[in-house]
mmCIF file of C-alpha atoms in Angstrom:
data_model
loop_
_atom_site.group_PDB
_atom_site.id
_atom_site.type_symbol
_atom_site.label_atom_id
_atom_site.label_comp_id
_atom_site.label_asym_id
_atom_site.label_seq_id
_atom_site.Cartn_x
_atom_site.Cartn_y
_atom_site.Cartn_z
ATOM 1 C CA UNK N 4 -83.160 -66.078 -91.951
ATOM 2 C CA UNK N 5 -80.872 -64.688 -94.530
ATOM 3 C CA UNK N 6 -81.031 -61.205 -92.943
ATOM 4 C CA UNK N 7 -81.063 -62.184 -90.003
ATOM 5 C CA UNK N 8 -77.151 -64.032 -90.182
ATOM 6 C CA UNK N 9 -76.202 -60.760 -91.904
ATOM 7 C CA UNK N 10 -77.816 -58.825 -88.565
ATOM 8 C CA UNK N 11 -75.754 -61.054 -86.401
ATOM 9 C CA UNK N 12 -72.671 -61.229 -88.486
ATOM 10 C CA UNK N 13 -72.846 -57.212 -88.370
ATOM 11 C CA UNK N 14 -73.715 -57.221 -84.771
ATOM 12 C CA UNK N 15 -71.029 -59.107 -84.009
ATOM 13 C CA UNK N 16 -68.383 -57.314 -86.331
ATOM 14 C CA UNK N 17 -69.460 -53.669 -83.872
ATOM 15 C CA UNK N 18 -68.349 -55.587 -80.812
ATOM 16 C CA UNK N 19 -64.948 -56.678 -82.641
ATOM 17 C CA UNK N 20 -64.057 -53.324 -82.365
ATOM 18 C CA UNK N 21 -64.969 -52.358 -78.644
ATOM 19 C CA UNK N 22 -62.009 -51.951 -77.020
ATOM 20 C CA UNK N 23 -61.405 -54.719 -73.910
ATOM 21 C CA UNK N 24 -64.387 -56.733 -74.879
ATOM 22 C CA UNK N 25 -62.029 -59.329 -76.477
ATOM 23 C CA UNK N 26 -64.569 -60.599 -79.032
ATOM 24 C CA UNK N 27 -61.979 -61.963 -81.513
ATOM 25 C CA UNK N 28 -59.563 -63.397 -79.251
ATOM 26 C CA UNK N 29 -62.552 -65.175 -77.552
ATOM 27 C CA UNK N 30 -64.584 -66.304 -80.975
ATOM 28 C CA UNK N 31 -61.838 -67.266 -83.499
ATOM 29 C CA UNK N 32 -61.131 -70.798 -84.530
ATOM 30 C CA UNK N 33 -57.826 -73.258 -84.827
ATOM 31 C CA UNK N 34 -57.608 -76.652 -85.033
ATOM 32 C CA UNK N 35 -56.023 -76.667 -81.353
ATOM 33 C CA UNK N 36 -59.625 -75.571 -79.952
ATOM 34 C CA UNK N 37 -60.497 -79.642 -81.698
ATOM 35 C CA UNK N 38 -58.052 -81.032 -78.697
ATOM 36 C CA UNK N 39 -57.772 -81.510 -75.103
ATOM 37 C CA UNK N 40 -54.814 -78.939 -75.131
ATOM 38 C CA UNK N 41 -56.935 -76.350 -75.495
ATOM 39 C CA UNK N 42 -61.230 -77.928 -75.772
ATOM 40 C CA UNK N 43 -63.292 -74.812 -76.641
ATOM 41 C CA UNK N 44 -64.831 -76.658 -79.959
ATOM 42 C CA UNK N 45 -67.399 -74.401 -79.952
ATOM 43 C CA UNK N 46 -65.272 -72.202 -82.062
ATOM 44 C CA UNK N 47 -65.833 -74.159 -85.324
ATOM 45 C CA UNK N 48 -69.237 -72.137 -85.520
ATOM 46 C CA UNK N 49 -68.433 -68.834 -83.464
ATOM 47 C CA UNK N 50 -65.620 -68.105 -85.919
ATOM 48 C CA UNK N 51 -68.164 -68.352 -88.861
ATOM 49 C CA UNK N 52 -69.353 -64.888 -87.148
ATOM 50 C CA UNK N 53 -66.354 -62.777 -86.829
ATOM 51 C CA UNK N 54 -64.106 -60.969 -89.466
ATOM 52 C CA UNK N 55 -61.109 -59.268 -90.238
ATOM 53 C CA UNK N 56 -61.276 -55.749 -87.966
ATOM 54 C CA UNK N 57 -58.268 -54.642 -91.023
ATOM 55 C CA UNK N 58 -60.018 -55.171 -93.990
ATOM 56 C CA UNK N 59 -63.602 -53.794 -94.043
ATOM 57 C CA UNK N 60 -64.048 -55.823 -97.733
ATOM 58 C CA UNK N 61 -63.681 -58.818 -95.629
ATOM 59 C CA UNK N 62 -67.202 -58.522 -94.152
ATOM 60 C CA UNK N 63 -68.580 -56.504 -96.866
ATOM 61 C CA UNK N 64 -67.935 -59.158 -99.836
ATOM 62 C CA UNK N 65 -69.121 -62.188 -97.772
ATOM 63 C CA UNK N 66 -72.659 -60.534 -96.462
ATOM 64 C CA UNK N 67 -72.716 -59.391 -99.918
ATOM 65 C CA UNK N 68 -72.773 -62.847 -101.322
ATOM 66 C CA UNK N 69 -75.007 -64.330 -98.419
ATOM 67 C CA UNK N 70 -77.560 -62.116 -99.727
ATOM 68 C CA UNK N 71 -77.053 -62.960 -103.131
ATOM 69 C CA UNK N 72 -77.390 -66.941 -102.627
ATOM 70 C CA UNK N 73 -79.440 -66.688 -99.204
ATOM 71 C CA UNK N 74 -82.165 -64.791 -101.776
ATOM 72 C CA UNK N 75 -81.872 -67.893 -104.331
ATOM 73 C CA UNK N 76 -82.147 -70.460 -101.386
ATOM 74 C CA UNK N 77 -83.704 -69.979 -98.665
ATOM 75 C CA UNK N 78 -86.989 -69.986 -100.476
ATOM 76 C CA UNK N 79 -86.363 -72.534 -101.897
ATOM 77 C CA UNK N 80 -85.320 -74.835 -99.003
ATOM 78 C CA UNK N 81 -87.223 -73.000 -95.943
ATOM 79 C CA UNK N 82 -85.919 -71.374 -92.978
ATOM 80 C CA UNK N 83 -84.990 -74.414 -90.583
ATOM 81 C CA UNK N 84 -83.044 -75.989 -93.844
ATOM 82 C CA UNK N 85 -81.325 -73.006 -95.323
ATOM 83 C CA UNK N 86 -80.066 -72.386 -91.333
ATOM 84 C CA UNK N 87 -78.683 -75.675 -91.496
ATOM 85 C CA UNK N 88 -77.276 -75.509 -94.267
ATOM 86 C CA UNK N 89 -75.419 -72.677 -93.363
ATOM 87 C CA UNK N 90 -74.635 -73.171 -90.115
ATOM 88 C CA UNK N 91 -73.187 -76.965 -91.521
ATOM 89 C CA UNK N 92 -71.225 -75.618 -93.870
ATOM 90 C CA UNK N 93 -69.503 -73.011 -91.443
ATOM 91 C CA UNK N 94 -68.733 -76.488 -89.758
ATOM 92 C CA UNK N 95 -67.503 -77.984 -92.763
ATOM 93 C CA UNK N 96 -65.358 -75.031 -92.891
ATOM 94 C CA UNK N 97 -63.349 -75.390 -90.052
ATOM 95 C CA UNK N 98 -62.673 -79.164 -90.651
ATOM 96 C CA UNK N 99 -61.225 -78.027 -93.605
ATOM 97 C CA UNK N 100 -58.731 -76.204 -91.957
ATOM 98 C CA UNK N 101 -58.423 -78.910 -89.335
ATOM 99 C CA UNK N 102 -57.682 -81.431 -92.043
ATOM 100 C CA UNK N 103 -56.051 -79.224 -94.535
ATOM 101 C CA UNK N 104 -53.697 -76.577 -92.471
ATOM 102 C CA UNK N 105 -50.634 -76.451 -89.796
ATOM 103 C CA UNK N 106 -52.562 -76.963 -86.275
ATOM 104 C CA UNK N 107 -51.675 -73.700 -85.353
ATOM 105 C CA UNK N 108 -53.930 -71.695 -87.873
ATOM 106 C CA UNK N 109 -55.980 -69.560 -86.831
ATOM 107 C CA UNK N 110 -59.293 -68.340 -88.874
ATOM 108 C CA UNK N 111 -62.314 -66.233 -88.907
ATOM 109 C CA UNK N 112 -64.419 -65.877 -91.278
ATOM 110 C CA UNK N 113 -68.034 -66.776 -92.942
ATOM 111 C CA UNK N 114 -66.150 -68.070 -96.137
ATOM 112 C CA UNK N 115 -66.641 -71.278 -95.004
ATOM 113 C CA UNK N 116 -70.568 -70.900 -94.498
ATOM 114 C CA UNK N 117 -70.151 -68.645 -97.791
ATOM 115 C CA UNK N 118 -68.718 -71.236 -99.978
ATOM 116 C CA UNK N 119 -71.394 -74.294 -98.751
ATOM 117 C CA UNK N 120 -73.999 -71.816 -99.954
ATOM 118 C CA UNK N 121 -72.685 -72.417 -103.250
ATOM 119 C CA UNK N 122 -71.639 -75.759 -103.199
ATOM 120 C CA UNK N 123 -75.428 -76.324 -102.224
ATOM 121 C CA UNK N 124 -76.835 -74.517 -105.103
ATOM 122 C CA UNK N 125 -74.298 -76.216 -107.694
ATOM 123 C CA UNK N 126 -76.152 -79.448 -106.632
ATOM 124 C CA UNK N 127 -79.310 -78.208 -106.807
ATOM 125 C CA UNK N 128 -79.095 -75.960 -110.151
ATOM 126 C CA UNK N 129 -77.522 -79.564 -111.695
ATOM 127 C CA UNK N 130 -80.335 -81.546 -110.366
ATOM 128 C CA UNK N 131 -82.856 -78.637 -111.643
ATOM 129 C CA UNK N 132 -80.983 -78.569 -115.277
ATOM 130 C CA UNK N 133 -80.239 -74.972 -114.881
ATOM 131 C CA UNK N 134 -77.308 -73.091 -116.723
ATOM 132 C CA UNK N 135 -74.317 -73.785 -114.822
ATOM 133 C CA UNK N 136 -71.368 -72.028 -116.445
ATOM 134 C CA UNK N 137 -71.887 -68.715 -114.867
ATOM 135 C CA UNK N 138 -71.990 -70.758 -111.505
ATOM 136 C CA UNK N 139 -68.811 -72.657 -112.150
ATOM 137 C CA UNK N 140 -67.190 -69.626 -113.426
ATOM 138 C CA UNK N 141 -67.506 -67.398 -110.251
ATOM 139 C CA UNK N 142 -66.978 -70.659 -108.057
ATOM 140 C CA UNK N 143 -63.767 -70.921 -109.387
ATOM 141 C CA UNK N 144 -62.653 -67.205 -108.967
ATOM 142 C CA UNK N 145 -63.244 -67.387 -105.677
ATOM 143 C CA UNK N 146 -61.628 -71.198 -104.731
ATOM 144 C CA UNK N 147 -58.533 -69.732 -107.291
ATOM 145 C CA UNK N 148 -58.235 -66.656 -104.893
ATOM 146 C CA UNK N 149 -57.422 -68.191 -102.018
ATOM 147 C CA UNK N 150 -54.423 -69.768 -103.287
ATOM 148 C CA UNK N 151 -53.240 -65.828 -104.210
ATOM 149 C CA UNK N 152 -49.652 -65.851 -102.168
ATOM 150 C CA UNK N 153 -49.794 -63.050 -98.911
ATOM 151 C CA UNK N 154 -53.722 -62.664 -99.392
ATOM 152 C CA UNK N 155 -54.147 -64.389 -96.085
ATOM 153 C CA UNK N 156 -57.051 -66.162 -97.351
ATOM 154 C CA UNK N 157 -58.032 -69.750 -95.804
ATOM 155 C CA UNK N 158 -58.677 -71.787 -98.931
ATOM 156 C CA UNK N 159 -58.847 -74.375 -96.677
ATOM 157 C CA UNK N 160 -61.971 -73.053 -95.408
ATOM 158 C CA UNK N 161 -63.169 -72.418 -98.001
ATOM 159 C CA UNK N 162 -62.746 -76.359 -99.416
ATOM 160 C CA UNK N 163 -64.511 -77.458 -96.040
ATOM 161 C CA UNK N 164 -67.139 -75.464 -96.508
ATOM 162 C CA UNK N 165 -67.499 -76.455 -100.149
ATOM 163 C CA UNK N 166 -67.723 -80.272 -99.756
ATOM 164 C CA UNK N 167 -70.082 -79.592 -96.642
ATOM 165 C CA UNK N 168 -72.457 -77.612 -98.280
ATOM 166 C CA UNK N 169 -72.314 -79.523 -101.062
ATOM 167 C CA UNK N 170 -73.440 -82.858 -99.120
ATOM 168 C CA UNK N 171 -75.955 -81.043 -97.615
ATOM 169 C CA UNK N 172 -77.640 -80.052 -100.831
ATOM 170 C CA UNK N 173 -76.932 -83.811 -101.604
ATOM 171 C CA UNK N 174 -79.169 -84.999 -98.416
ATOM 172 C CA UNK N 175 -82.154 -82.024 -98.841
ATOM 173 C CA UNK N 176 -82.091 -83.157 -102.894
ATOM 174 C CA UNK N 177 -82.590 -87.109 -101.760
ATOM 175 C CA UNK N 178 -84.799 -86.757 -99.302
ATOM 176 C CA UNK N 179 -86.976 -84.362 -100.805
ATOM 177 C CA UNK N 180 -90.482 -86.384 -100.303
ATOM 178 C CA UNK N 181 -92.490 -86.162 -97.388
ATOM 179 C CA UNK N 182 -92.102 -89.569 -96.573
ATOM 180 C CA UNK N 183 -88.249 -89.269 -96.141
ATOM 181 C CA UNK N 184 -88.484 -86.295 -93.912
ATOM 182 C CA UNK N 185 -87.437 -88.190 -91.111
ATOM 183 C CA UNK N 186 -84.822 -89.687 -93.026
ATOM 184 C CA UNK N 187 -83.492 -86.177 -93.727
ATOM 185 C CA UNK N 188 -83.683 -84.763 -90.834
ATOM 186 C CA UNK N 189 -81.568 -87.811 -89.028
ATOM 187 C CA UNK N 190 -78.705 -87.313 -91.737
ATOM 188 C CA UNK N 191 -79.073 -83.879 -91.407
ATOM 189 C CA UNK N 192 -78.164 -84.469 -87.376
ATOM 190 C CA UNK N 193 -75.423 -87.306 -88.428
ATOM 191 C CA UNK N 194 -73.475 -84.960 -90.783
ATOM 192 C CA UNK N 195 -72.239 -82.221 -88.456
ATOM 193 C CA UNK N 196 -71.756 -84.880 -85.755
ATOM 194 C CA UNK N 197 -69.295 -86.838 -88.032
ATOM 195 C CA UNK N 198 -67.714 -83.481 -89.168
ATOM 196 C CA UNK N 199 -67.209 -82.698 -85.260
ATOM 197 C CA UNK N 200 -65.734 -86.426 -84.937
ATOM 198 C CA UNK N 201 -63.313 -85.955 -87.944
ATOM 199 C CA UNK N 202 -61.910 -82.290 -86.799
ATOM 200 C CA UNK N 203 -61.420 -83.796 -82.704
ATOM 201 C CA UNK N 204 -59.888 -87.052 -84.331
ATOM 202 C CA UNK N 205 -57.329 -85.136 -87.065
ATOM 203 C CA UNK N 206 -56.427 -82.243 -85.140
ATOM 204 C CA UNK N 207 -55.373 -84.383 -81.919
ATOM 205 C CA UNK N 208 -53.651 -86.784 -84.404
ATOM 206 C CA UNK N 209 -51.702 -83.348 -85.808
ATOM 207 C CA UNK N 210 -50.591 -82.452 -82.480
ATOM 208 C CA UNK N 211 -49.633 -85.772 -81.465
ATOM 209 C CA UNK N 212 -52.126 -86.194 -78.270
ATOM 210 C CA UNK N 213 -53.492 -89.354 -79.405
#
């Protein structure tokens, strides 16, 4: 699964740079896709596969670090659970920058998906007793980076994604027994359906159409 979101995510990124095809101005997320102004919510997850056509690092860095922590988790948690995970996060992501930014933001970006990776694994690795301060060290570079001034990086994202990923290592952690599977996988449903609720119900609060 891990290779194939980097296959996609690449895939993707070629199109971005057709010219005419539109992919970015068709794919990329703000909080005013969460209202009836504008309702294309899809976006919260379409985003999570598109980056910056400017800055090849962009891509690069975040496929880089999918296949660092997508190598750590994914056997660990399975195919079906690592997708969600990811694909949550991404979610989690966007509500950040619903919740956290102006409504007229506009993001792209696996960050989001990126940083819930790692929020999952600090749960898990404390759970597990494993070393941590390496973890919290590079966590922090990268939260700390987004508040760099002109670096046009969404730390809001990148808190969404955080917290989401970090609940959904919370849920796989609890539920871990085979006699909670169904358990897990109804939270696992309820999550990103209260994340969708909270970006709809804050963004058209932001813009005034409630």
């Amino acid at each position: 699964m891990t290779y194939s979101l980097i296959g996609i995510t690449a895939f993707v990124y070629l199109l971005q740079w057709i010219p005419g095809l539109g992919v970015t101005n068709a794919l990329f997320f703000s909080p005013v896709f969460m209202t009836e102004v504008f309702p294309e919510p899809w976006r919260a997850l379409t985003s999570v596969f598109l980056h910056s056509t400017s800055w090849f690092f962009h891509i690069l860095l975040n496929m880089y670090t999918l296949w660092i922590f997508g190598r750590l988790l994914e056997p660990m948690l399975g195919r079906g659970r690592f997708l969600a995970l990811y694909l949550i996060s991404g979610l989690a992501g966007s509500v950040g920058v619903v919740v956290f930014a102006a409504p007229s933001s506009q993001v792209l970006g696996a960050s989001g998906a990126i940083f819930g990776l790692m929020g999952a694994f600090v749960v898990i690795q404390r759970r597990l007793g494993g070393n941590m301060t390496q973890l919290y060290i590079l966590l922090a570079i990268n939260l700390a980076i987004g508040f760099i001034p002109g670096a046009n990086i969404s730390w809001q994202a990148h808190l969404g994604g955080l917290i989401g990923g970090a609940l959904v290592g919370l849920i796989l952690l609890e539920t871990r027994p085979r006699s909670r599977r169904g358990l897990q996988i109804g939270l696992l449903i309820a999550l990103p359906i209260a994340l969708f609720v909270i970006g709809v119900l804050v963004a058209s609060w932001k813009i005034g159409a409630l």
